[in-house]
Every structure is written in structure tokens, then in C-alpha cells.
Coordinates of C-alpha atoms and ligand atoms in Angstrom, one line a residue:
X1 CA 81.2 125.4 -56.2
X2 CA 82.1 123.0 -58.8
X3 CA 78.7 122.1 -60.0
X4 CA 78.2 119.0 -62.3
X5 CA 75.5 117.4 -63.7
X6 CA 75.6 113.3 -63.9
X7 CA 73.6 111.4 -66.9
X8 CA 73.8 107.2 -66.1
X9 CA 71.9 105.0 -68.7
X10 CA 74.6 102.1 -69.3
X11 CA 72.1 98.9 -68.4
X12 CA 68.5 99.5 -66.9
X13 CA 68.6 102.5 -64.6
X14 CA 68.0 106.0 -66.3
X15 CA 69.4 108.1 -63.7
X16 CA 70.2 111.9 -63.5
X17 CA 72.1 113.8 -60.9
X18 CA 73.6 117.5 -60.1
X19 CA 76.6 116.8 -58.0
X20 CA 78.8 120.1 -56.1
X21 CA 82.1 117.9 -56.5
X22 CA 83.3 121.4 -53.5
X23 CA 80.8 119.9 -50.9
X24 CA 82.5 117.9 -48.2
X25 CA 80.3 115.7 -47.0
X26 CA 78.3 113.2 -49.5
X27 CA 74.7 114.8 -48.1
X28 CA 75.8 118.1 -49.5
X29 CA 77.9 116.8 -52.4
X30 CA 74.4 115.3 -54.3
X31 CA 72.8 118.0 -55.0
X32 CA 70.1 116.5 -56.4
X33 CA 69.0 113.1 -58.2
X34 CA 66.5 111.1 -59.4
X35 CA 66.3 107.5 -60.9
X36 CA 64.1 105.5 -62.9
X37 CA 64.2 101.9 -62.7
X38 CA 63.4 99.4 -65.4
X39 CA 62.3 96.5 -63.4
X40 CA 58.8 96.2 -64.7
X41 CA 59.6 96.3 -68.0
X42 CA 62.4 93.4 -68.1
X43 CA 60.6 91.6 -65.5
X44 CA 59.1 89.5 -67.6
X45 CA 62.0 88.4 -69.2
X46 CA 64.0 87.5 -66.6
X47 CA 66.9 89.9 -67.1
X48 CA 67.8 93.3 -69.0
X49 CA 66.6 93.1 -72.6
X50 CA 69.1 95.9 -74.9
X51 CA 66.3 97.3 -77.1
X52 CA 63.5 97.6 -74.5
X53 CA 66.1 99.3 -72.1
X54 CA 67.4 101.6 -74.8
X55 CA 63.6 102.7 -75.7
X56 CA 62.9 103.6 -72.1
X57 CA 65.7 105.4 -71.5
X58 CA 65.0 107.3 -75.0
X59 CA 61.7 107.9 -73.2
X60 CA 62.6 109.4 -69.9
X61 CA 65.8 110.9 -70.0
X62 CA 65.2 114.7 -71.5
X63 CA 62.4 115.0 -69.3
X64 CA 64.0 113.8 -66.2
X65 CA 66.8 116.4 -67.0
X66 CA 64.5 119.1 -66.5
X67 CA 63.0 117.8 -63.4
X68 CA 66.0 117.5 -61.5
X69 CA 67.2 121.1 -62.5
X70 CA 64.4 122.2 -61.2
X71 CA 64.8 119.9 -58.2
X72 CA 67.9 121.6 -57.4
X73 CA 66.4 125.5 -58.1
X74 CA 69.2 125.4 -60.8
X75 CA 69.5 125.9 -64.9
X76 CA 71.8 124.5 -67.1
X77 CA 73.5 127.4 -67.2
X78 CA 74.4 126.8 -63.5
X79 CA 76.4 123.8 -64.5
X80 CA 80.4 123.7 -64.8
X81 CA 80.3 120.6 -67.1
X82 CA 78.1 117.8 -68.2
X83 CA 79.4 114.1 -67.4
X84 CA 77.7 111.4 -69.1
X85 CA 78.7 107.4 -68.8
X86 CA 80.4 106.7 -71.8
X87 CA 80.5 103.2 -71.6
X88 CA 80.9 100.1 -70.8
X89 CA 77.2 99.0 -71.4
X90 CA 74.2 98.4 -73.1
X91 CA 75.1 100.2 -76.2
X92 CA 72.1 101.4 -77.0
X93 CA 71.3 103.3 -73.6
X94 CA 74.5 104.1 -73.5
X95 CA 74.0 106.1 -76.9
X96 CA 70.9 107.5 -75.4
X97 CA 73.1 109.3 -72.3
X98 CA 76.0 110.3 -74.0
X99 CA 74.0 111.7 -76.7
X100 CA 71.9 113.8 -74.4
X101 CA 75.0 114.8 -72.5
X102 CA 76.7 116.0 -75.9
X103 CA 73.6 118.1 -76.7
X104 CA 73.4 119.8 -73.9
X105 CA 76.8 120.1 -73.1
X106 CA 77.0 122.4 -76.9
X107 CA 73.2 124.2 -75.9
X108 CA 74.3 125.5 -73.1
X109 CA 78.3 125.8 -73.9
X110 CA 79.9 123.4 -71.3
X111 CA 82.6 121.2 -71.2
X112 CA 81.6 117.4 -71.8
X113 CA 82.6 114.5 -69.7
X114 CA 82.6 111.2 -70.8
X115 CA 83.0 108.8 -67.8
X116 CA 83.8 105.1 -67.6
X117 CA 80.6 103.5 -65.7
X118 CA 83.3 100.9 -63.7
X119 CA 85.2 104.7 -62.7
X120 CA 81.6 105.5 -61.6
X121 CA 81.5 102.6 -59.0
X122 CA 85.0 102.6 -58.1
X123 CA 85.1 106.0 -57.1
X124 CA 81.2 105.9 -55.2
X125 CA 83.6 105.2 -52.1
X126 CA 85.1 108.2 -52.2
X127 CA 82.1 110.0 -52.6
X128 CA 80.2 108.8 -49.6
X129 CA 83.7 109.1 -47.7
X130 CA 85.7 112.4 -48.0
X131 CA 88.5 110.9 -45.8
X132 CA 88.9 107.3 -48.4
X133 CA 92.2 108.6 -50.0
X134 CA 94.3 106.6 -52.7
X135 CA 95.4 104.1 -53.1
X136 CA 92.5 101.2 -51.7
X137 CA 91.8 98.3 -52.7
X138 CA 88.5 97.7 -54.4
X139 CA 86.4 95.0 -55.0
X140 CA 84.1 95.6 -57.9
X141 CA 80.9 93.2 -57.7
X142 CA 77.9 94.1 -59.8
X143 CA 75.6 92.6 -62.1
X144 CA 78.4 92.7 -65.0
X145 CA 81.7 92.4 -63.3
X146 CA 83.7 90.8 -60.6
X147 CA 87.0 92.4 -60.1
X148 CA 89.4 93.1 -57.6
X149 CA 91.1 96.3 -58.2
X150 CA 94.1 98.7 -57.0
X151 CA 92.6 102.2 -56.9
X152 CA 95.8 104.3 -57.2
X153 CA 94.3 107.5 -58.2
X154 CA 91.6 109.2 -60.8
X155 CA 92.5 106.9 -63.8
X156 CA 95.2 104.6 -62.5
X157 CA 93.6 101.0 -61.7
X158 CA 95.1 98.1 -61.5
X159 CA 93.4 94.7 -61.9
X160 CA 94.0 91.9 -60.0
X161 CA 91.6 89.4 -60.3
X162 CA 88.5 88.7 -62.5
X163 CA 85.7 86.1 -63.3
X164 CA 86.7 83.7 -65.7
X165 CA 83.1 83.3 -66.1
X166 CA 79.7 84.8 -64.3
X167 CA 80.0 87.9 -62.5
X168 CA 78.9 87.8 -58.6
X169 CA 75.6 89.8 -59.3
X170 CA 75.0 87.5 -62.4
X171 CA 75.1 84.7 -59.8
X172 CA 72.6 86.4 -57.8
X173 CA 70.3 86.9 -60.0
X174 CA 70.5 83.2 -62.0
X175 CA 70.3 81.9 -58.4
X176 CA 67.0 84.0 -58.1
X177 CA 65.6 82.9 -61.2
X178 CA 66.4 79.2 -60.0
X179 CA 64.2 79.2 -57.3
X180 CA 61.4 81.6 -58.9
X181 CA 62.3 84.6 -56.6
X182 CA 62.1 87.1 -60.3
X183 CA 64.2 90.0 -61.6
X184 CA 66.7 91.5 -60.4
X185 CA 67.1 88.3 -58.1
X186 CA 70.3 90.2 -55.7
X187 CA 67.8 91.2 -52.6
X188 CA 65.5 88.8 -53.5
X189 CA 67.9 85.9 -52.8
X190 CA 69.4 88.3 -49.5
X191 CA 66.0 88.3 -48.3
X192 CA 65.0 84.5 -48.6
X193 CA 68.5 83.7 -47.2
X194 CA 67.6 85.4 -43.9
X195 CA 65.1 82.4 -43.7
X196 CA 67.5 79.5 -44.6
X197 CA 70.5 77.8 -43.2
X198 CA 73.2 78.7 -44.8
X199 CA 75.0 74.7 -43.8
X200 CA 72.0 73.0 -45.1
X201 CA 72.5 72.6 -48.6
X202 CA 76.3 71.5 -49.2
X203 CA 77.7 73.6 -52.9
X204 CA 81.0 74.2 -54.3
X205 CA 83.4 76.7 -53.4
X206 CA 85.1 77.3 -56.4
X207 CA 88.9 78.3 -57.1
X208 CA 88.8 78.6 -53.1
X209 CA 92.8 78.1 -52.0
X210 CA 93.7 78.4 -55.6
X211 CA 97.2 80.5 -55.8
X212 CA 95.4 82.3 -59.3
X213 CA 93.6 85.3 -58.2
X214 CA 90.8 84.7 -60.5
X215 CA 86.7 84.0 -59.4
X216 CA 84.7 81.6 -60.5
X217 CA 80.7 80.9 -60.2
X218 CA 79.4 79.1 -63.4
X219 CA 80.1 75.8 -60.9
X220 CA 78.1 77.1 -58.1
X221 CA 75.2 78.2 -60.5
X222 CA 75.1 74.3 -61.3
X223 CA 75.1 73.2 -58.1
X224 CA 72.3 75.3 -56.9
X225 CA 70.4 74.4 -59.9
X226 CA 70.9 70.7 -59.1
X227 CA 69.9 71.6 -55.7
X228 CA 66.6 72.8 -56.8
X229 CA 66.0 69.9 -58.9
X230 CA 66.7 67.5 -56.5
X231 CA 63.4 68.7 -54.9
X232 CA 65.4 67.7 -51.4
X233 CA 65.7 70.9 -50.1
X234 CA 63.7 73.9 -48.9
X235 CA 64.1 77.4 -51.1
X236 CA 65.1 79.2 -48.4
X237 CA 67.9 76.5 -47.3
X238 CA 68.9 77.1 -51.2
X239 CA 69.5 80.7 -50.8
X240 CA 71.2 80.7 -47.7
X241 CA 73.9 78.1 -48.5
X242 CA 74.2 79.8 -52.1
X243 CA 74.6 83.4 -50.6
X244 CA 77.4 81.5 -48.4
X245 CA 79.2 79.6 -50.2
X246 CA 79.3 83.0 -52.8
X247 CA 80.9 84.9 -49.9
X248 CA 83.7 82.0 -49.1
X249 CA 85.0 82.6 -52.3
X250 CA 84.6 86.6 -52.8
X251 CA 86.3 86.6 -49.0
X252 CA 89.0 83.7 -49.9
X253 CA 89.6 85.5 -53.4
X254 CA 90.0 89.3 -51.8
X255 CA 92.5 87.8 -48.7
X256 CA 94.2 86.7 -51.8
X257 CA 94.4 90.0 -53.1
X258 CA 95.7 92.0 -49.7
X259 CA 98.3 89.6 -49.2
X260 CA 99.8 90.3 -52.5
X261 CA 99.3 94.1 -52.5
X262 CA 101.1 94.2 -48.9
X263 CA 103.9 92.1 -50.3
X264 CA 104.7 94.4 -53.5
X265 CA 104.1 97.5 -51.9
X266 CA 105.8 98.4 -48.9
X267 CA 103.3 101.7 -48.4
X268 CA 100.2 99.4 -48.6
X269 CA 96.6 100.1 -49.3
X270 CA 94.6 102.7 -47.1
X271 CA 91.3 100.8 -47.0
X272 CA 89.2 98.1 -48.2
X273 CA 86.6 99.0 -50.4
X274 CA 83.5 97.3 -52.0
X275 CA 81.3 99.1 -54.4
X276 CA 78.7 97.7 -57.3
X277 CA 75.4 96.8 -56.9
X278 CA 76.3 93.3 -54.9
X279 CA 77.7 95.9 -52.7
X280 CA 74.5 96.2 -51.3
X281 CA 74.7 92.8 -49.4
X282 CA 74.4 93.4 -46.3
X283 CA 76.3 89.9 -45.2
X284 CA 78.4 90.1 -47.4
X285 CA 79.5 93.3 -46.1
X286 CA 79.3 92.2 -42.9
X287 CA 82.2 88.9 -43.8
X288 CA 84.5 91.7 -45.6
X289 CA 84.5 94.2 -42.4
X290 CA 86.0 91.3 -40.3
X291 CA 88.5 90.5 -43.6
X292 CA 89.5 94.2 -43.0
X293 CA 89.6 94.1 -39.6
X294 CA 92.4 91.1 -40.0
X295 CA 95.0 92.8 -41.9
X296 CA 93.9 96.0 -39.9
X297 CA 92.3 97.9 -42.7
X298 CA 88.8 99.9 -42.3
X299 CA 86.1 99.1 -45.1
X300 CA 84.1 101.7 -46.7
X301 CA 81.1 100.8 -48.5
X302 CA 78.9 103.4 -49.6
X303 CA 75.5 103.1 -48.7
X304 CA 73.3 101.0 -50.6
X305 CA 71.2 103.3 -52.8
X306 CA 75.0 104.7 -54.4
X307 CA 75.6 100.6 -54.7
X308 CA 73.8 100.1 -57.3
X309 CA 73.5 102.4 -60.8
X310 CA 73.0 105.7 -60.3
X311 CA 73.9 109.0 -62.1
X312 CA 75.2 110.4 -57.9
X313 CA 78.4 108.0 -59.0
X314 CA 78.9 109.6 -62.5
X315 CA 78.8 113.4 -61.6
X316 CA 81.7 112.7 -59.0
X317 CA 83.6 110.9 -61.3
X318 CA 83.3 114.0 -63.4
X319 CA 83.8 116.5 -60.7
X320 CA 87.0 114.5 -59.8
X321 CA 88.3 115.1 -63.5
X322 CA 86.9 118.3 -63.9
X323 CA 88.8 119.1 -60.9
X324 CA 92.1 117.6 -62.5
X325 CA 90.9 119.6 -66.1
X326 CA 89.9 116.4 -68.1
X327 CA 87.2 117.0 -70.3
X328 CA 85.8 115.6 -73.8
X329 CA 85.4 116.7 -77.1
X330 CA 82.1 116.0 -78.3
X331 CA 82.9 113.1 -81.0
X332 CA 83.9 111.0 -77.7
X333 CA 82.3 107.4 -78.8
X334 CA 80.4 105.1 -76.7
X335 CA 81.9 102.1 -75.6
X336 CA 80.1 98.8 -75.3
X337 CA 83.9 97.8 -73.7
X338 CA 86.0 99.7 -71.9
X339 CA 88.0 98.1 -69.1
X340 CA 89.6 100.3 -66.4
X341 CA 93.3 98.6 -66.5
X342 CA 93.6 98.3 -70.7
X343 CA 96.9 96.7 -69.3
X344 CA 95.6 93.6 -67.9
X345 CA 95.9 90.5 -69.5
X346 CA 93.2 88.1 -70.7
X347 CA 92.3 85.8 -68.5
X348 CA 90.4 82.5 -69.5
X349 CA 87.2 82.1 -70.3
X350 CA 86.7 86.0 -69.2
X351 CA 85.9 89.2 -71.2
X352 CA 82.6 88.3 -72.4
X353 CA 80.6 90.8 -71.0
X354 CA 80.6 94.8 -71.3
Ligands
KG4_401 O1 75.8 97.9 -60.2 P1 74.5 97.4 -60.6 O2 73.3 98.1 -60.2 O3 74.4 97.2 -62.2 C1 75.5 96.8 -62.9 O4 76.3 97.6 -63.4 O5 75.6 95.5 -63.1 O6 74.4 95.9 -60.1 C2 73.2 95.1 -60.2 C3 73.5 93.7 -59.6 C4 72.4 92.7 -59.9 O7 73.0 91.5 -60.3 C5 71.7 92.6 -58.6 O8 71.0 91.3 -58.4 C6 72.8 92.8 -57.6 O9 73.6 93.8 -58.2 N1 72.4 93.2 -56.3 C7 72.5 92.4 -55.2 C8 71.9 93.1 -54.1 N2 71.4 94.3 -54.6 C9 71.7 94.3 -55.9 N3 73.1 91.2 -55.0 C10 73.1 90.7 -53.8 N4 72.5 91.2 -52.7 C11 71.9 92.4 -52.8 N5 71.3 93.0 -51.8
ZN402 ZN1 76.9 99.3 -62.5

């Protein structure tokens, strides 16, 4: 038993987890978990606001701790390490995570891990899948980012596209607020869509057939808005040709991708895989299993609830660098930024959020 225990509180999830990285299958890997959600309070707002989310999480966190030791019959002692999300974030509930980790990493005499949050989602595959081995392909679409990545083992990414401006779940949820639909707008706009035509209201595809890997949705975000105003079509209409035309381009930009990982490598990638919380799109998983299917890879996607943030995704990130022997020393800072290929270059327009 390698038993870790998995503090997330990098945006507006506070979310707490005892993972047995030994398990082999993902029901017996999570241990236990339990999240809180923020919803309500940024609700009103229209998206996450930094100092309400860093209060809550201030609020919850020790106690939730406790329940989910107790959740799981287990102490602290019981633990082999504490992993904490060390960034990138809100860096105020970021603080509020790492900091708990630290302390009760030295109460109770453990080593500390501090994980990257992106490491968190990238590697939720392979903790819902024991047979996803490296390297895959991954693309990386949540509320914050929109990346296409090579997975090539714990701490070895390589990035081959970005957004040069909103990321896909940012979409989402501008589209939502567009037409009303509230916060966070992602299965709110899924659900309308199921009610619309997705050929009804004609929008952009943007950077779709360009040769640069990049994404793009600031275009599409206008268009839907002008849609809206135009008072010409119906909400539902909206959604569905906005959810749409947002998978052309994530599908155009990742067959991109595979056709330039299969030329440089000649042992290519072993799967497809989409994580993040946009990963919990159920047509846009649906458009990415038939992309697989054509250059004859499998896609794993974990299951929805390990989509979006949650601390299950941080204590196997740990357990797979506890298992390796990485560990922290407690002055580890938080990180509002921390990409997971420092290598890549800047791209346009890009790098302005965590
Ligand atoms: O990974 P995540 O929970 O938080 C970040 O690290 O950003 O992703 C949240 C994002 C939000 O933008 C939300 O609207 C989007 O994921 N999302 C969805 C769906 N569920 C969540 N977008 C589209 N369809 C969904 N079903
Ligand atoms: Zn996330």
C-alpha cells in the first residue's frame, strides 16, 4: 500500500482525497474523497472571484481533512506522503492547500508533495485506466487551458499547440453567460445544445486548416454574441451550433497534432487522451473517439467526475512520484504559473492565464 493523501484548492473546488497509488483498478485506487464546490458563491458574479474562493477554501479545508480520514477508517499517520497542488492557480487557494499540506505533512512527519495541477489532469487518464501507458497524446481542455500535449512520462510533456487567446472551457462558459444559461456555463450550454441544431446558426471556425498548431476562440465568442444580439435565432439553436463549431476546431486542431507526432516519431503514441473539465462533454468525446478510431488509436477519457477539479487527480500524481522517490521540501512556493513544458515557446497572444 502506498497510501497518499490529495489536497486540490487551485480555482473553486476545495477537494480532498486518500489515494492507494498500489490499487489496480481506479474503484480501489480512491480511497476516499470528497469535494466542495464553489458555485453558489461565484454565481452571482458570473465566474471565479480570487478572494471569495481563497476565503472558502480557508474555511473548509482543515475540516474536510478530517472527515475524509475518517471516511476512509484511516489517521494521518496512515499516510506515506502528503501531495498538495502547488500551482498553477488562484494564488490565494492555492496558498490555502499547499499550506495545509506543509502542516500536516511536518505534524505528522511525512514527506510533502507539491504537484503541478495541469500534471493532475494529464495523468487522471492513467488513473481511471491502469493499462494507458506512455507516451499518449493528450488534449488538455479546461476552464484555464487548451493544450495539446505529448505525455512521455511522469514529468516529461511536450506541448504542441495552445490558445492564443480563450481557453475551450472559457468559451463555454462566456457562451453560457451569453445566452443567460449562469455559472459554470460548460453543461449548461451541453444541455441546451441537445435542444438546438447544431447547422442553424452559421459561426466561425477559427485557425481550422491552418498549418500552425495553435487554437483560437476569442472569434467564435463574438460571433455567438452577435448571434444573440441579432435576436434571429433561438438559444438553443445558439448553443448547438456554438458547441459544434468549438468541436470542428478542437477535432481539426488534434488531427493536426497526430499527424505530426506520427511523422517525428517512428514508435508513435499509444492512445488518445482527453482530460480537463471540458472533458466532460459528452459530444465532444463522442467526435474524438471517431478521430481515434482514424489513425487507429483508442481514447481514454476518464469519467466525468475525475474531469473536472478534484483532489482523486492530485493524490495519483503524487503516488506516481512517490513511487519514482520525488518529494518536496517544505519551503516549495506556490505557483500562480507553472507550465508543464517550461521549454515551449511563446506563442502569440497566449500565456495570459495561470
Ligand atoms: O478542469 P476544470 O474543472 O477547472 C479548471 O482547471 O479550469 O474545468 C472547468 C471548465 C469550465 O470552463 C466548465 O464550464 C467546463 O470545464 N466544463 C464543460 C463541461 N463540464 C465542465 N464544458 C463543456 N461541457 C461540459 N459538460
Ligand atoms: Zn483544472
Amino acid at each position: 500500500m502506498a497510501l497518499i493523501l490529495g489536497i486540490e484548492s487551485s480555482c473553486d473546488e476545495t477537494a480532498v482525497a486518500i489515494i492507494d497509488g498500489s490499487a489496480g483498478s481506479l474503484e480501489a485506487r480512491i480511497v476516499a474523497q470528497r469535494i466542495a464546490s464553489q458555485d453558489a458563491e461565484h454565481a452571482p458574479y458570473g465566474g471565479v472571484v480570487p478572494e471569495i474562493a481563497a476565503r472558502a477554501h480557508a474555511e473548509v479545508i482543515a475540516p474536510m481533512v478530517g472527515a475524509v480520514l475518517a471516511d476512509a477508517g484511516l489517521t494521518l499517520e496512515d499516510m506515506d506522503a502528503i501531495a498538495a497542488t502547488a500551482g498553477p492557480g488562484l494564488i490565494g487557494g492555492v496558498m490555502v492547500g499547499l499550506v495545509t499540506g506543509k502542516a500536516l505533512a511536518m505534524a505528522a512527519d511525512k514527506p510533502l508533495i507539491g504537484v503541478n495541477h495541469l500534471e493532475g489532469h494529464a495523468l487522471s487518464p492513467r488513473l481511471a485506466d491502469p493499462d494507458l501507458a506512455y507516451p499518449y497524446l493528450l488534449l488538455l481542455v479546461s476552464g484555464g487551458h487548451c493544450q495539446i500535449l505529448e505525455v512521455r512520462g511522469l514529468g516529461d510533456y511536450r506541448r504542441l499547440a495552445t490558445t492564443i487567446d480563450d481557453a475551450l472551457g472559457e468559451a463555454f462558459d462566456k457562451t453560457a453567460k451569453i445566452l443567460g444559461l449562469g455559472y459554470p456555463g460548460g453543461p449548461a450550454v451541453e444541455r441546451l445544445a441537445r435542444e438546438g441544431d447544431p447547422r442553424a446558426v452559421p459561426l466561425p471556425r477559427p485557425l481550422v486548416g491552418s498549418g500552425e498548431p495553435h487554437f483560437s476562440f476569442a472569434g467564435l465568442k463574438s460571433a455567438v454574441m452577435r448571434a444573440k444580439d441579432s435576436g434571429l435565432h433561438a438559444d438553443a439553436d445558439i448553443a448547438a451550433s456554438f458547441q459544434q463549431a468549438a468541436i470542428d476546431c478542437v477535432i481539426d486542431r488534434t488531427r493536426l497534432a497526430l499527424e505530426s507526432v506520427g511523422e517525428v516519431q517512428a514508435e508513435s503514441v499509444t492512445a488518445l487522451v482527453v482530460a480537463g473539465g471540458v472533458a466532460a462533454n459528452a459530444a465532444l468525446r463522442g467526435a474524438l473517439e471517431s478521430l481515434a478510431a482514424g489513425f487507429g488509436l483508442r481514447l481514454v477519457a476518464p469519467p466525468g467526475r475525475l474531469c473536472t477539479d478534484n483532489a482523486a487527480m492530485i493524490g495519483w500524481a503524487g503516488a506516481e512520484r512517490f513511487a519514482l522517490g520525488y518529494t518536496d521540501p517544505l519551503d516549495l512556493p506556490a505557483r500562480p504559473r507553472w507550465p508543464l513544458d517550461a521549454n515551449a515557446a511563446p506563442v502569440r497572444g497566449a500565456g495570459v492565464k495561470a
